[in-house]
XYZ file of C-alpha atoms in Angstrom:
360
model
C 110.933 66.143 85.180
C 107.679 64.898 86.126
C 104.956 65.998 83.778
C 102.314 68.388 85.265
C 98.678 66.822 84.499
C 95.847 69.351 84.196
C 93.022 66.596 84.917
C 93.170 63.869 87.325
C 93.912 60.381 86.283
C 92.497 57.006 87.165
C 94.235 54.113 87.452
C 92.957 50.543 86.853
C 93.627 49.287 90.388
C 94.103 52.196 93.190
C 96.079 55.054 92.652
C 98.029 56.413 89.692
C 100.967 58.515 90.331
C 102.779 60.801 88.466
C 106.207 59.438 89.273
C 106.131 55.595 89.619
C 109.673 55.010 90.930
C 109.344 57.934 93.507
C 106.586 56.171 95.386
C 107.623 52.616 95.649
C 105.419 49.654 95.804
C 104.592 47.399 98.751
C 102.023 45.260 99.991
C 101.138 46.744 103.345
C 101.157 50.509 102.852
C 98.627 52.912 102.048
C 97.666 56.165 99.886
C 96.055 59.212 101.897
C 94.201 62.122 100.815
C 94.217 64.977 103.174
C 91.129 67.354 103.554
C 90.818 70.545 105.563
C 87.573 71.334 107.293
C 86.400 73.084 104.441
C 87.551 70.989 101.960
C 84.509 68.386 103.642
C 82.106 70.930 102.190
C 83.192 70.444 98.890
C 82.607 66.578 98.476
C 79.923 66.335 95.945
C 78.754 63.252 93.535
C 78.271 62.927 89.850
C 78.191 60.110 87.232
C 79.458 60.013 83.800
C 78.238 58.091 80.462
C 81.560 58.691 78.884
C 83.276 56.558 81.754
C 81.050 54.024 81.627
C 81.314 53.957 77.784
C 85.327 54.017 78.079
C 85.592 51.168 80.871
C 82.782 48.857 79.707
C 85.563 47.771 77.733
C 87.236 46.276 80.717
C 84.627 43.899 80.928
C 84.333 43.086 77.226
C 88.348 41.693 77.792
C 88.117 39.975 80.819
C 84.579 38.771 81.171
C 85.888 35.983 83.970
C 86.624 39.047 86.033
C 83.844 40.766 85.434
C 80.930 37.869 85.575
C 78.220 40.390 87.064
C 78.389 41.822 83.676
C 77.950 38.588 81.314
C 74.453 39.516 80.110
C 75.623 42.721 78.872
C 78.806 41.075 77.573
C 76.984 39.008 75.757
C 75.227 41.518 74.005
C 77.922 43.725 73.496
C 80.471 40.964 71.709
C 77.660 40.887 69.323
C 77.975 44.369 68.655
C 81.972 44.540 68.867
C 81.585 42.447 65.687
C 79.827 44.401 63.867
C 81.754 45.998 60.814
C 80.721 49.880 61.616
C 81.825 48.989 64.961
C 84.811 47.073 65.178
C 86.993 50.187 64.029
C 85.666 52.189 66.976
C 86.165 49.348 69.296
C 89.480 48.976 68.551
C 90.657 52.477 68.680
C 88.978 52.732 72.545
C 90.525 49.532 73.274
C 94.163 51.005 72.431
C 93.388 53.090 75.939
C 90.808 50.854 77.958
C 93.118 47.854 78.684
C 92.952 46.085 81.816
C 96.059 46.820 83.394
C 96.794 50.188 81.529
C 96.301 53.907 82.980
C 93.294 55.961 81.322
C 94.612 59.297 79.603
C 93.341 62.102 81.550
C 91.535 63.909 78.826
C 89.536 60.736 77.672
C 87.781 60.649 81.071
C 87.355 64.074 82.368
C 85.506 64.302 85.546
C 81.780 65.663 85.291
C 81.508 69.257 85.984
C 77.903 69.001 87.049
C 76.252 66.248 88.813
C 74.046 64.921 85.884
C 75.787 65.309 82.203
C 75.192 64.212 79.069
C 77.743 61.927 76.736
C 77.689 64.688 74.278
C 78.840 67.340 76.552
C 81.565 65.167 77.693
C 82.486 64.430 74.090
C 82.637 68.135 73.773
C 85.309 68.538 76.379
C 87.044 65.951 74.878
C 87.445 67.665 71.286
C 88.211 70.848 73.354
C 91.578 69.229 74.765
C 94.641 71.368 73.383
C 96.863 69.055 71.566
C 99.769 69.141 73.738
C 97.443 68.144 76.566
C 96.138 64.973 74.431
C 100.240 64.176 74.052
C 101.145 64.615 77.455
C 98.657 62.648 79.124
C 98.905 59.685 76.795
C 102.550 59.504 76.965
C 102.294 59.543 81.176
C 100.398 56.369 80.759
C 103.532 54.767 79.269
C 105.011 54.675 82.456
C 102.391 51.712 83.111
C 102.316 49.807 80.035
C 103.854 50.169 76.727
C 101.673 52.371 74.463
C 99.606 50.653 71.894
C 99.743 51.717 68.121
C 96.413 53.153 68.078
C 97.471 55.647 71.110
C 100.622 56.039 69.317
C 98.770 57.619 66.136
C 96.796 60.027 68.494
C 99.726 61.284 70.179
C 101.406 61.720 67.292
C 98.505 63.803 65.254
C 95.935 64.787 67.957
C 94.394 67.415 65.651
C 93.316 64.476 63.196
C 92.925 61.687 65.534
C 91.263 63.229 68.383
C 87.859 63.826 66.227
C 88.135 59.738 65.368
C 88.490 58.901 69.026
C 85.574 61.009 70.226
C 83.628 59.353 67.632
C 84.660 56.015 68.504
C 83.629 56.788 72.198
C 80.197 58.039 70.668
C 79.492 55.016 68.422
C 79.653 52.576 71.353
C 77.704 54.551 73.583
C 75.015 54.932 71.074
C 75.377 50.680 70.338
C 76.201 49.516 73.755
C 75.930 51.777 76.515
C 72.946 54.570 75.438
C 70.478 51.538 75.274
C 70.841 50.616 78.701
C 71.703 54.076 80.256
C 68.507 54.772 82.109
C 69.121 51.663 84.229
C 72.524 52.363 84.497
C 71.795 56.137 85.730
C 69.081 54.634 87.973
C 71.329 52.537 89.990
C 74.505 54.864 89.827
C 72.055 57.869 90.922
C 70.639 55.223 93.603
C 74.083 54.820 95.168
C 74.416 58.817 95.154
C 71.180 59.096 97.320
C 72.518 56.369 99.928
C 75.879 58.100 100.290
C 74.468 61.635 100.509
C 72.515 60.156 103.507
C 75.796 58.589 104.612
C 77.577 61.940 104.554
C 74.343 63.947 106.146
C 73.819 61.197 109.218
C 77.641 60.596 109.706
C 80.172 63.057 108.276
C 83.135 62.220 106.039
C 83.861 59.653 108.639
C 80.705 57.306 107.894
C 80.866 58.062 104.227
C 84.527 57.005 103.794
C 84.136 54.056 106.128
C 81.253 52.536 104.044
C 82.366 53.578 100.455
C 84.375 50.564 100.222
C 86.141 47.747 102.210
C 89.768 49.400 101.253
C 89.011 52.574 102.297
C 88.587 54.638 105.544
C 88.592 57.930 107.335
C 91.205 58.597 109.708
C 91.072 62.167 111.292
C 91.246 64.396 108.509
C 92.190 62.278 105.556
C 90.773 59.256 103.415
C 92.926 56.345 103.471
C 93.428 53.567 101.107
C 94.509 50.366 101.545
C 96.557 50.010 98.308
C 100.175 49.289 96.726
C 100.709 52.321 95.694
C 101.751 55.029 98.430
C 100.560 58.565 97.590
C 99.798 61.710 99.761
C 97.715 64.241 98.165
C 95.997 67.338 99.641
C 92.548 68.615 98.499
C 93.568 71.875 99.018
C 90.065 73.509 98.404
C 89.858 72.737 94.876
C 86.760 70.264 95.664
C 86.351 66.454 95.544
C 84.072 64.693 93.300
C 82.964 60.954 94.048
C 81.768 59.078 91.444
C 80.136 55.398 91.520
C 81.067 53.266 88.862
C 79.368 50.282 87.377
C 82.471 49.029 85.521
C 84.848 49.459 88.608
C 85.348 46.461 90.204
C 88.031 46.969 92.274
C 88.700 49.633 95.246
C 88.496 53.047 94.939
C 90.215 54.439 91.695
C 91.719 57.896 93.154
C 93.083 60.807 91.276
C 96.938 61.425 92.679
C 98.569 64.027 90.956
C 98.820 67.401 93.575
C 98.873 69.656 90.456
C 95.570 67.582 89.506
C 91.729 68.303 90.702
C 91.869 65.567 93.330
C 88.556 63.054 93.149
C 87.745 59.366 93.340
C 85.973 56.443 91.376
C 84.516 53.548 93.252
C 82.315 50.533 93.015
C 78.368 51.322 92.698
C 76.434 49.084 95.137
C 74.171 46.606 94.010
C 75.864 46.218 90.553
C 74.663 42.508 90.665
C 70.861 43.429 89.916
C 72.136 45.821 86.993
C 71.369 43.341 84.300
C 68.255 41.210 85.795
C 66.089 40.352 83.007
C 68.262 41.516 80.007
C 67.706 39.416 77.208
C 64.906 37.273 78.530
C 61.384 37.916 76.508
C 58.870 39.816 78.309
C 55.143 39.065 78.319
C 52.798 41.938 77.490
C 53.480 45.362 78.602
C 54.279 45.478 82.155
C 54.113 49.305 82.673
C 50.422 49.259 81.312
C 50.028 46.083 83.388
C 51.302 48.363 86.625
C 48.863 51.195 85.578
C 46.006 48.870 86.075
C 47.060 48.002 89.382
C 48.630 51.677 90.948
C 46.856 53.959 88.434
C 48.141 55.588 85.582
C 49.462 59.271 87.407
C 51.487 56.672 89.814
C 52.705 54.045 87.498
C 53.816 56.972 85.090
C 55.477 58.788 87.769
C 57.299 55.543 89.043
C 58.623 54.952 85.504
C 59.770 58.314 85.486
C 61.687 57.852 89.063
C 63.767 55.567 87.305
C 66.252 58.463 87.822
C 66.004 61.043 90.458
C 63.235 63.963 90.147
C 62.055 66.794 91.984
C 58.151 67.273 92.357
C 58.303 70.690 90.405
C 60.146 68.441 87.574
C 57.661 65.703 87.615
C 54.754 68.295 87.212
C 56.222 69.834 84.513
C 57.285 66.293 82.364
C 53.299 64.534 83.410
C 51.253 67.919 83.074
C 49.814 67.415 86.724
C 49.898 69.915 89.252
C 52.693 69.981 91.560
C 49.922 69.243 94.357
C 48.633 66.360 92.701
C 52.624 64.953 92.145
C 53.196 65.865 95.870
C 50.359 63.778 96.713
C 50.867 60.936 94.687
C 54.642 60.723 95.621
C 53.311 60.625 99.173
C 51.686 57.611 98.486
C 54.150 55.824 96.478
C 56.530 56.620 99.463
C 54.171 55.331 102.014
C 54.141 52.307 100.089
C 58.096 52.183 99.563
C 58.185 52.106 96.288
C 60.048 55.688 96.185
C 62.613 57.244 98.436
C 63.204 61.028 99.236
C 66.356 62.372 99.346
C 67.292 66.343 100.296
C 70.111 67.933 98.523
C 70.335 71.620 99.586
C 67.012 72.746 98.792
C 65.871 70.710 96.494
C 64.264 67.204 97.363
C 64.684 64.342 95.131
C 62.722 61.141 94.748
C 64.100 57.962 93.301
C 62.566 54.548 92.642
C 63.303 51.827 95.286
C 64.395 48.275 94.506
C 60.999 47.159 95.088
C 59.756 49.780 92.700
C 62.177 48.821 90.527
C 60.915 45.409 90.653
C 57.610 46.345 89.971
C 58.233 48.355 86.952
C 60.059 45.439 85.279
C 63.778 44.847 83.929
C 62.824 46.053 80.433
C 59.680 47.997 81.118
């Protein structure tokens, strides 16, 4: 009997399915996600620091395949050899293997567009023991379980806090220091995809999401070795750009689980520019001398999206003053605007990021 899954599971390459034998595996078939008219309105975007924390180990284990991340990998390898991190990394690596499936409970899709890694780990810690065990056992259909995974499955109550602690330790050491730049890149991708959705609907969004994806009538079609058909059926469809996803879209596949997709973010090749290189002086201070302190401060804050009212609150400037400065930055093509519902979000462009400097 197939195991019922509560959360979506993402495969390393393409679809992860409940019953491997039932779907078959061919080189010229596709998988599809069916949308009703109302389902298209439920497409939403999100980012997950926990997802990036776990899947960063793919790059650490296969640096040749993830050459774009070599500047980060060089630093991360040194961190992974630290005595206090060797154990946490080994425990996470028991799940985050290049050809293995990730268990649902370890990488649940975020419930909101912007979440903190602590919130995500709280969700992991709240996972019932039976669900932890079930999700781990399901992954054995792709690759045999590692001793570390078997230990968590055997005693979830005792091991789940250790697993969450390992994820937190690795995030704090290897991901957290770089999360602002990672989040800025991911949110820039979301801003771009949101404009695609507004300009051309689901067809333009999915036709430009990845070369392996396309929109056909009422469905998202993925060129994939796994043939799977599922329906959104009013459950929403979260889309999540990822720094460390290096292949086509990774799609949830169980009709019992909420559907969703993880896809490679745009411009990942620019992510680590300047990492590890010495910085002469203070770029932010130098930029303030050119743009003025108010505009330089706003540009710095807009590494991540922000609204006029949010920026006013954070800088102490009036809403009117912030609006005026943002208008000037927008005219100079240093920031871009993106409307989401009633809110207008501003975000630093690639030109603005270049002015700020990689490590400012």
